Amino acid sequence: MAAELSLEGVGFSYEDAAPILEKIDLEIPAGQFVCLLGASGSGKSTLLRLLAGLQFPDQGRLLQNGKPITGPGFDRGVVFQDYALFPWMTVVDNIAIAIGKAQPGTRKADCRAQAVDYLGKVGLESAVGQYPFELSGGMRQRAAIARALALRSPVLLMDEPFGALDPTNRARLQDLLTEAWETEATKKTIVFVTHDIDEALYLGDRVVVLGSTPGRLIADLPVPFARHRDRRSLFDSSGFHALRESIAETLAADTLRQLVAA
Ligand code: ADP
Ligand code: MG
């Protein structure tokens, strides 16, 4: 069976600049939670935009279920750090309208009911009728997650979605995301970009590390910790520390190579 997402020899550069990504081969099976880790500038967002179908590779190809990705689609939901909600619409309308687009023919009242349901899942029932500007950053990101879940796409692409949040809200949203994902009958395939090793190891089934100059995969590791994970005991465990240390060393070695090459 074809992997949910495949990258075959993917290369990419912006205009005449040096390559950003080179010869990336990656197979992501359906239902896997993959964290894509790498230093700033290593090409993580570029790789995610290629998967989203917002940009196209110079070399190689990207496939979903064996079919080339030719543009954005409802089969791949996206959540970016600054993923904008429409400011002139209430939170519930923002989500209901997205549901209406993803499920053409659904009655308005049904779209709204589904939107309210998903807002409840992310703890935003009280914010249903509010406008985005009335919400904190954490609440807006919850709404963006509710929208992404409501679209029921089999793939979720997330680019540092919690990067702008304070540690408490960040931890809350990590838990909310894993709980929503773990309890789904058919688990989504998630590609989650982060530069935070702890976040990657807490969330992921697998950590893929992107190196710099040009971006290529420098590590691909299974995350062996059983779910449902408990943050406190995971972060205290020796297995966690060992894996964290080895990934930190891989990233440091890459930074060093980059400095020597510069
Ligand atoms: P990351 O998300 O890992 O920080 P990016 O994918 O955003 O990395 O960027 C990788 C490299 O591509 C960086 O050197 C960045 O400056 C460059 N880059 C990103 N977007 C553009 C763009 N639109 N035009 C030209 N260069 C870009
Ligand atoms: Mg980025």
CSV table of C-alpha atoms and ligand atoms in Angstrom, one decimal:
chain,number,residue,atom,x,y,z
A,1,MET,CA,0.0,0.0,0.0
A,2,ALA,CA,1.2,3.5,-0.8
A,3,ALA,CA,2.3,5.6,2.1
A,4,GLU,CA,-0.1,8.5,3.0
A,5,LEU,CA,2.7,10.9,2.1
A,6,SER,CA,5.8,10.2,0.1
A,7,LEU,CA,8.7,12.5,-0.9
A,8,GLU,CA,10.9,11.1,-3.6
A,9,GLY,CA,14.2,12.8,-4.3
A,10,VAL,CA,12.7,16.2,-3.5
A,11,GLY,CA,14.9,19.2,-4.2
A,12,PHE,CA,14.0,22.9,-3.9
A,13,SER,CA,15.5,26.3,-4.3
A,14,TYR,CA,14.1,29.8,-4.3
A,15,GLU,CA,14.9,31.4,-7.7
A,16,ASP,CA,18.6,31.6,-8.2
A,17,ALA,CA,19.6,31.0,-4.6
A,18,ALA,CA,21.5,28.0,-3.3
A,19,PRO,CA,19.3,24.8,-2.8
A,20,ILE,CA,17.2,24.9,0.3
A,21,LEU,CA,16.3,21.2,0.2
A,22,GLU,CA,18.2,18.4,-1.6
A,23,LYS,CA,17.4,14.8,-2.3
A,24,ILE,CA,14.8,14.4,0.4
A,25,ASP,CA,13.3,10.9,0.6
A,26,LEU,CA,10.6,10.2,3.1
A,27,GLU,CA,7.7,7.9,3.5
A,28,ILE,CA,5.0,8.7,6.1
A,29,PRO,CA,2.4,5.9,6.7
A,30,ALA,CA,-1.2,6.8,7.4
A,31,GLY,CA,-1.9,7.7,11.1
A,32,GLN,CA,1.7,8.5,12.0
A,33,PHE,CA,2.5,11.6,14.0
A,34,VAL,CA,5.8,12.9,12.6
A,35,CYS,CA,7.8,15.7,14.1
A,36,LEU,CA,10.1,17.6,11.7
A,37,LEU,CA,12.9,19.1,13.7
A,38,GLY,CA,15.7,21.3,12.5
A,39,ALA,CA,17.5,24.5,13.1
A,40,SER,CA,16.0,27.8,12.0
A,41,GLY,CA,16.5,28.2,8.3
A,42,SER,CA,17.0,24.5,7.6
A,43,GLY,CA,14.0,24.4,5.3
A,44,LYS,CA,11.2,23.0,7.6
A,45,SER,CA,8.6,25.5,6.5
A,46,THR,CA,9.6,25.1,2.9
A,47,LEU,CA,9.1,21.4,3.2
A,48,LEU,CA,5.7,21.8,4.8
A,49,ARG,CA,4.6,24.3,2.1
A,50,LEU,CA,5.6,21.7,-0.5
A,51,LEU,CA,3.5,19.1,1.3
A,52,ALA,CA,0.6,21.7,1.5
A,53,GLY,CA,0.9,22.2,-2.3
A,54,LEU,CA,1.6,25.9,-1.9
A,55,GLN,CA,5.0,25.5,-3.5
A,56,PHE,CA,6.4,22.9,-6.0
A,57,PRO,CA,9.7,21.0,-6.0
A,58,ASP,CA,12.5,21.6,-8.6
A,59,GLN,CA,13.4,18.0,-8.4
A,60,GLY,CA,11.6,14.8,-7.4
A,61,ARG,CA,8.0,14.6,-6.4
A,62,LEU,CA,5.6,14.6,-3.5
A,63,LEU,CA,2.7,12.2,-3.4
A,64,GLN,CA,-0.4,11.6,-1.2
A,65,ASN,CA,-1.6,8.0,-1.4
A,66,GLY,CA,0.5,7.5,-4.5
A,67,LYS,CA,-1.0,10.6,-6.3
A,68,PRO,CA,1.1,13.7,-7.0
A,69,ILE,CA,0.3,16.7,-4.8
A,70,THR,CA,-0.8,19.4,-7.3
A,71,GLY,CA,-2.0,22.2,-5.0
A,72,PRO,CA,-3.7,22.9,-1.7
A,73,GLY,CA,-6.7,20.7,-0.8
A,74,PHE,CA,-9.1,19.6,1.9
A,75,ASP,CA,-7.2,16.3,2.1
A,76,ARG,CA,-4.4,18.2,3.8
A,77,GLY,CA,-5.3,20.7,6.6
A,78,VAL,CA,-2.8,23.3,7.6
A,79,VAL,CA,-2.1,25.1,10.9
A,80,PHE,CA,0.6,27.8,10.8
A,81,GLN,CA,1.9,29.9,13.7
A,82,ASP,CA,0.1,33.0,12.5
A,83,TYR,CA,-2.7,31.1,10.8
A,84,ALA,CA,-5.3,33.9,10.4
A,85,LEU,CA,-8.9,33.7,11.2
A,86,PHE,CA,-11.1,36.1,9.3
A,87,PRO,CA,-11.2,39.1,11.7
A,88,TRP,CA,-14.7,40.2,10.5
A,89,MET,CA,-16.3,36.9,11.4
A,90,THR,CA,-17.1,35.4,14.8
A,91,VAL,CA,-15.1,32.3,15.8
A,92,VAL,CA,-18.0,30.0,15.1
A,93,ASP,CA,-18.6,31.5,11.7
A,94,ASN,CA,-14.9,31.2,10.8
A,95,ILE,CA,-15.1,27.5,11.4
A,96,ALA,CA,-18.6,26.9,10.0
A,97,ILE,CA,-17.6,28.5,6.7
A,98,ALA,CA,-14.6,26.3,6.4
A,99,ILE,CA,-16.7,23.2,7.1
A,100,GLY,CA,-19.2,24.4,4.4
A,101,LYS,CA,-16.3,24.7,1.9
A,102,ALA,CA,-14.9,21.2,2.8
A,103,GLN,CA,-18.3,19.5,2.8
A,104,PRO,CA,-20.2,21.2,-0.1
A,105,GLY,CA,-24.0,20.8,0.2
A,106,THR,CA,-24.0,20.7,4.0
A,107,ARG,CA,-26.8,22.9,5.5
A,108,LYS,CA,-25.7,26.0,7.2
A,109,ALA,CA,-27.2,25.0,10.5
A,110,ASP,CA,-25.3,21.7,10.3
A,111,CYS,CA,-22.0,23.4,9.6
A,112,ARG,CA,-22.7,25.7,12.6
A,113,ALA,CA,-23.5,22.7,14.9
A,114,GLN,CA,-20.4,20.9,13.8
A,115,ALA,CA,-18.3,24.1,14.4
A,116,VAL,CA,-19.8,24.5,17.9
A,117,ASP,CA,-19.0,20.8,18.6
A,118,TYR,CA,-15.3,21.2,17.5
A,119,LEU,CA,-15.0,24.4,19.5
A,120,GLY,CA,-16.2,22.5,22.5
A,121,LYS,CA,-13.4,19.9,21.9
A,122,VAL,CA,-10.8,22.6,22.3
A,123,GLY,CA,-12.4,24.2,25.3
A,124,LEU,CA,-13.7,27.3,23.5
A,125,GLU,CA,-17.4,26.8,24.0
A,126,SER,CA,-17.6,30.2,25.7
A,127,ALA,CA,-15.9,32.0,22.8
A,128,VAL,CA,-18.3,30.8,20.1
A,129,GLY,CA,-19.8,34.2,19.4
A,130,GLN,CA,-16.6,36.2,19.9
A,131,TYR,CA,-14.5,37.9,17.3
A,132,PRO,CA,-10.8,36.8,16.9
A,133,PHE,CA,-9.6,40.2,18.2
A,134,GLU,CA,-11.4,39.4,21.5
A,135,LEU,CA,-9.3,36.3,22.0
A,136,SER,CA,-5.9,35.7,23.5
A,137,GLY,CA,-3.2,34.2,21.2
A,138,GLY,CA,-3.7,30.8,22.9
A,139,MET,CA,-7.4,30.9,22.2
A,140,ARG,CA,-6.9,31.9,18.6
A,141,GLN,CA,-4.6,29.0,18.1
A,142,ARG,CA,-7.2,26.7,19.7
A,143,ALA,CA,-9.7,28.0,17.2
A,144,ALA,CA,-7.3,27.3,14.4
A,145,ILE,CA,-6.9,23.8,15.7
A,146,ALA,CA,-10.6,23.4,16.0
A,147,ARG,CA,-10.9,24.5,12.4
A,148,ALA,CA,-8.2,22.1,11.2
A,149,LEU,CA,-9.9,19.2,13.0
A,150,ALA,CA,-13.4,20.2,11.8
A,151,LEU,CA,-12.2,19.8,8.2
A,152,ARG,CA,-11.7,16.1,8.9
A,153,SER,CA,-8.8,16.0,6.5
A,154,PRO,CA,-6.7,12.8,6.8
A,155,VAL,CA,-3.5,14.8,6.9
A,156,LEU,CA,-2.7,17.7,9.2
A,157,LEU,CA,0.4,19.9,8.4
A,158,MET,CA,1.4,22.1,11.4
A,159,ASP,CA,4.2,24.6,11.3
A,160,GLU,CA,5.4,25.6,14.8
A,161,PRO,CA,1.7,26.1,15.7
A,162,PHE,CA,2.5,26.7,19.4
A,163,GLY,CA,5.7,28.7,18.8
A,164,ALA,CA,4.3,32.0,19.9
A,165,LEU,CA,2.6,30.8,23.1
A,166,ASP,CA,3.8,31.0,26.7
A,167,PRO,CA,4.9,27.7,28.2
A,168,THR,CA,1.7,27.0,30.1
A,169,ASN,CA,-0.5,27.6,27.1
A,170,ARG,CA,1.9,25.7,24.9
A,171,ALA,CA,1.7,22.6,27.2
A,172,ARG,CA,-2.1,22.8,27.3
A,173,LEU,CA,-2.4,22.9,23.5
A,174,GLN,CA,0.1,20.1,23.1
A,175,ASP,CA,-2.1,18.0,25.4
A,176,LEU,CA,-5.2,19.1,23.6
A,177,LEU,CA,-3.8,18.1,20.2
A,178,THR,CA,-2.5,14.7,21.3
A,179,GLU,CA,-5.8,13.9,23.1
A,180,ALA,CA,-7.8,14.9,20.0
A,181,TRP,CA,-5.5,12.8,17.8
A,182,GLU,CA,-5.3,9.8,20.1
A,183,THR,CA,-9.1,9.5,20.5
A,184,GLU,CA,-9.9,9.7,16.8
A,185,ALA,CA,-11.2,6.4,15.3
A,186,THR,CA,-9.0,6.9,12.3
A,187,LYS,CA,-5.9,8.8,13.3
A,188,LYS,CA,-4.8,11.6,11.1
A,189,THR,CA,-1.3,11.7,9.7
A,190,ILE,CA,0.4,14.7,11.2
A,191,VAL,CA,3.5,16.4,10.1
A,192,PHE,CA,4.4,18.8,12.9
A,193,VAL,CA,7.3,21.3,12.5
A,194,THR,CA,9.1,22.4,15.6
A,195,HIS,CA,12.6,23.4,16.7
A,196,ASP,CA,11.9,22.2,20.2
A,197,ILE,CA,13.3,18.7,20.9
A,198,ASP,CA,11.2,18.2,24.0
A,199,GLU,CA,8.0,19.1,22.0
A,200,ALA,CA,9.0,16.7,19.3
A,201,LEU,CA,9.6,13.8,21.7
A,202,TYR,CA,6.5,14.5,23.7
A,203,LEU,CA,4.2,14.6,20.6
A,204,GLY,CA,5.7,12.4,17.9
A,205,ASP,CA,5.8,8.8,16.9
A,206,ARG,CA,8.8,9.6,14.9
A,207,VAL,CA,11.3,12.5,14.7
A,208,VAL,CA,12.8,13.4,11.4
A,209,VAL,CA,15.7,15.9,11.7
A,210,LEU,CA,16.4,18.2,8.8
A,211,GLY,CA,20.0,19.5,8.5
A,212,SER,CA,21.2,22.7,6.9
A,213,THR,CA,23.0,23.9,3.8
A,214,PRO,CA,21.2,22.5,2.0
A,215,GLY,CA,18.4,20.8,3.9
A,216,ARG,CA,18.6,17.1,3.9
A,217,LEU,CA,17.5,14.4,6.4
A,218,ILE,CA,20.2,13.9,9.0
A,219,ALA,CA,18.2,11.6,11.4
A,220,ASP,CA,15.0,9.6,11.3
A,221,LEU,CA,14.2,8.1,14.7
A,222,PRO,CA,11.2,6.3,16.2
A,223,VAL,CA,10.0,7.7,19.4
A,224,PRO,CA,9.6,4.6,21.6
A,225,PHE,CA,7.5,6.0,24.5
A,226,ALA,CA,4.1,4.5,25.0
A,227,ARG,CA,1.0,6.5,24.8
A,228,HIS,CA,-0.9,8.0,26.5
A,229,ARG,CA,2.2,9.9,27.7
A,230,ASP,CA,2.5,11.7,31.0
A,231,ARG,CA,4.6,14.8,30.6
A,232,ARG,CA,6.1,14.7,34.0
A,233,SER,CA,7.2,11.1,34.1
A,234,LEU,CA,8.3,11.1,30.4
A,235,PHE,CA,10.5,14.2,31.0
A,236,ASP,CA,12.0,12.5,34.1
A,237,SER,CA,12.8,9.2,32.4
A,238,SER,CA,16.3,8.2,31.4
A,239,GLY,CA,15.1,7.0,28.0
A,240,PHE,CA,13.8,10.5,27.3
A,241,HIS,CA,17.1,12.1,28.4
A,242,ALA,CA,19.2,9.7,26.3
A,243,LEU,CA,17.1,10.4,23.1
A,244,ARG,CA,17.0,14.1,23.7
A,245,GLU,CA,20.8,14.2,24.2
A,246,SER,CA,21.4,12.2,21.0
A,247,ILE,CA,19.2,14.5,18.9
A,248,ALA,CA,20.8,17.6,20.4
A,249,GLU,CA,24.2,16.2,19.4
A,250,THR,CA,23.0,15.6,15.9
A,251,LEU,CA,21.8,19.2,15.6
A,252,ALA,CA,24.9,20.6,17.2
A,253,ALA,CA,27.1,18.6,14.7
A,254,ASP,CA,25.1,20.0,11.9
A,255,THR,CA,25.5,23.6,13.1
A,256,LEU,CA,29.2,23.0,13.4
A,257,ARG,CA,29.4,21.7,9.8
A,258,GLN,CA,27.4,24.8,8.7
A,259,LEU,CA,29.8,27.1,10.4
A,260,VAL,CA,32.9,25.4,9.0
A,261,ALA,CA,31.3,25.5,5.5
A,262,ALA,CA,30.5,29.2,5.8
B,1,ADP,P1,12.8,27.0,8.6
B,1,ADP,O1,11.3,26.9,8.6
B,1,ADP,O2,13.5,25.7,8.9
B,1,ADP,O3,13.3,28.1,9.5
B,1,ADP,P2,12.5,28.0,5.9
B,1,ADP,O4,11.9,26.9,5.1
B,1,ADP,O5,11.6,29.1,6.3
B,1,ADP,O6,13.3,27.4,7.1
B,1,ADP,O7,13.7,28.7,5.1
B,1,ADP,C1,14.8,28.0,4.6
B,1,ADP,C2,15.7,28.9,3.8
B,1,ADP,O8,15.0,29.5,2.7
B,1,ADP,C3,16.1,30.1,4.6
B,1,ADP,O9,17.4,30.4,4.3
B,1,ADP,C4,15.2,31.3,4.2
B,1,ADP,O10,15.9,32.5,4.3
B,1,ADP,C5,14.9,30.9,2.7
B,1,ADP,N1,13.6,31.3,2.3
B,1,ADP,C6,12.4,31.0,2.9
B,1,ADP,N2,11.4,31.6,2.3
B,1,ADP,C7,11.9,32.2,1.2
B,1,ADP,C8,11.4,33.0,0.1
B,1,ADP,N3,10.0,33.2,0.0
B,1,ADP,N4,12.2,33.5,-0.8
B,1,ADP,C9,13.6,33.3,-0.7
B,1,ADP,N5,14.1,32.6,0.3
B,1,ADP,C10,13.4,32.1,1.2
B,2,MG,MG,9.8,27.9,9.7
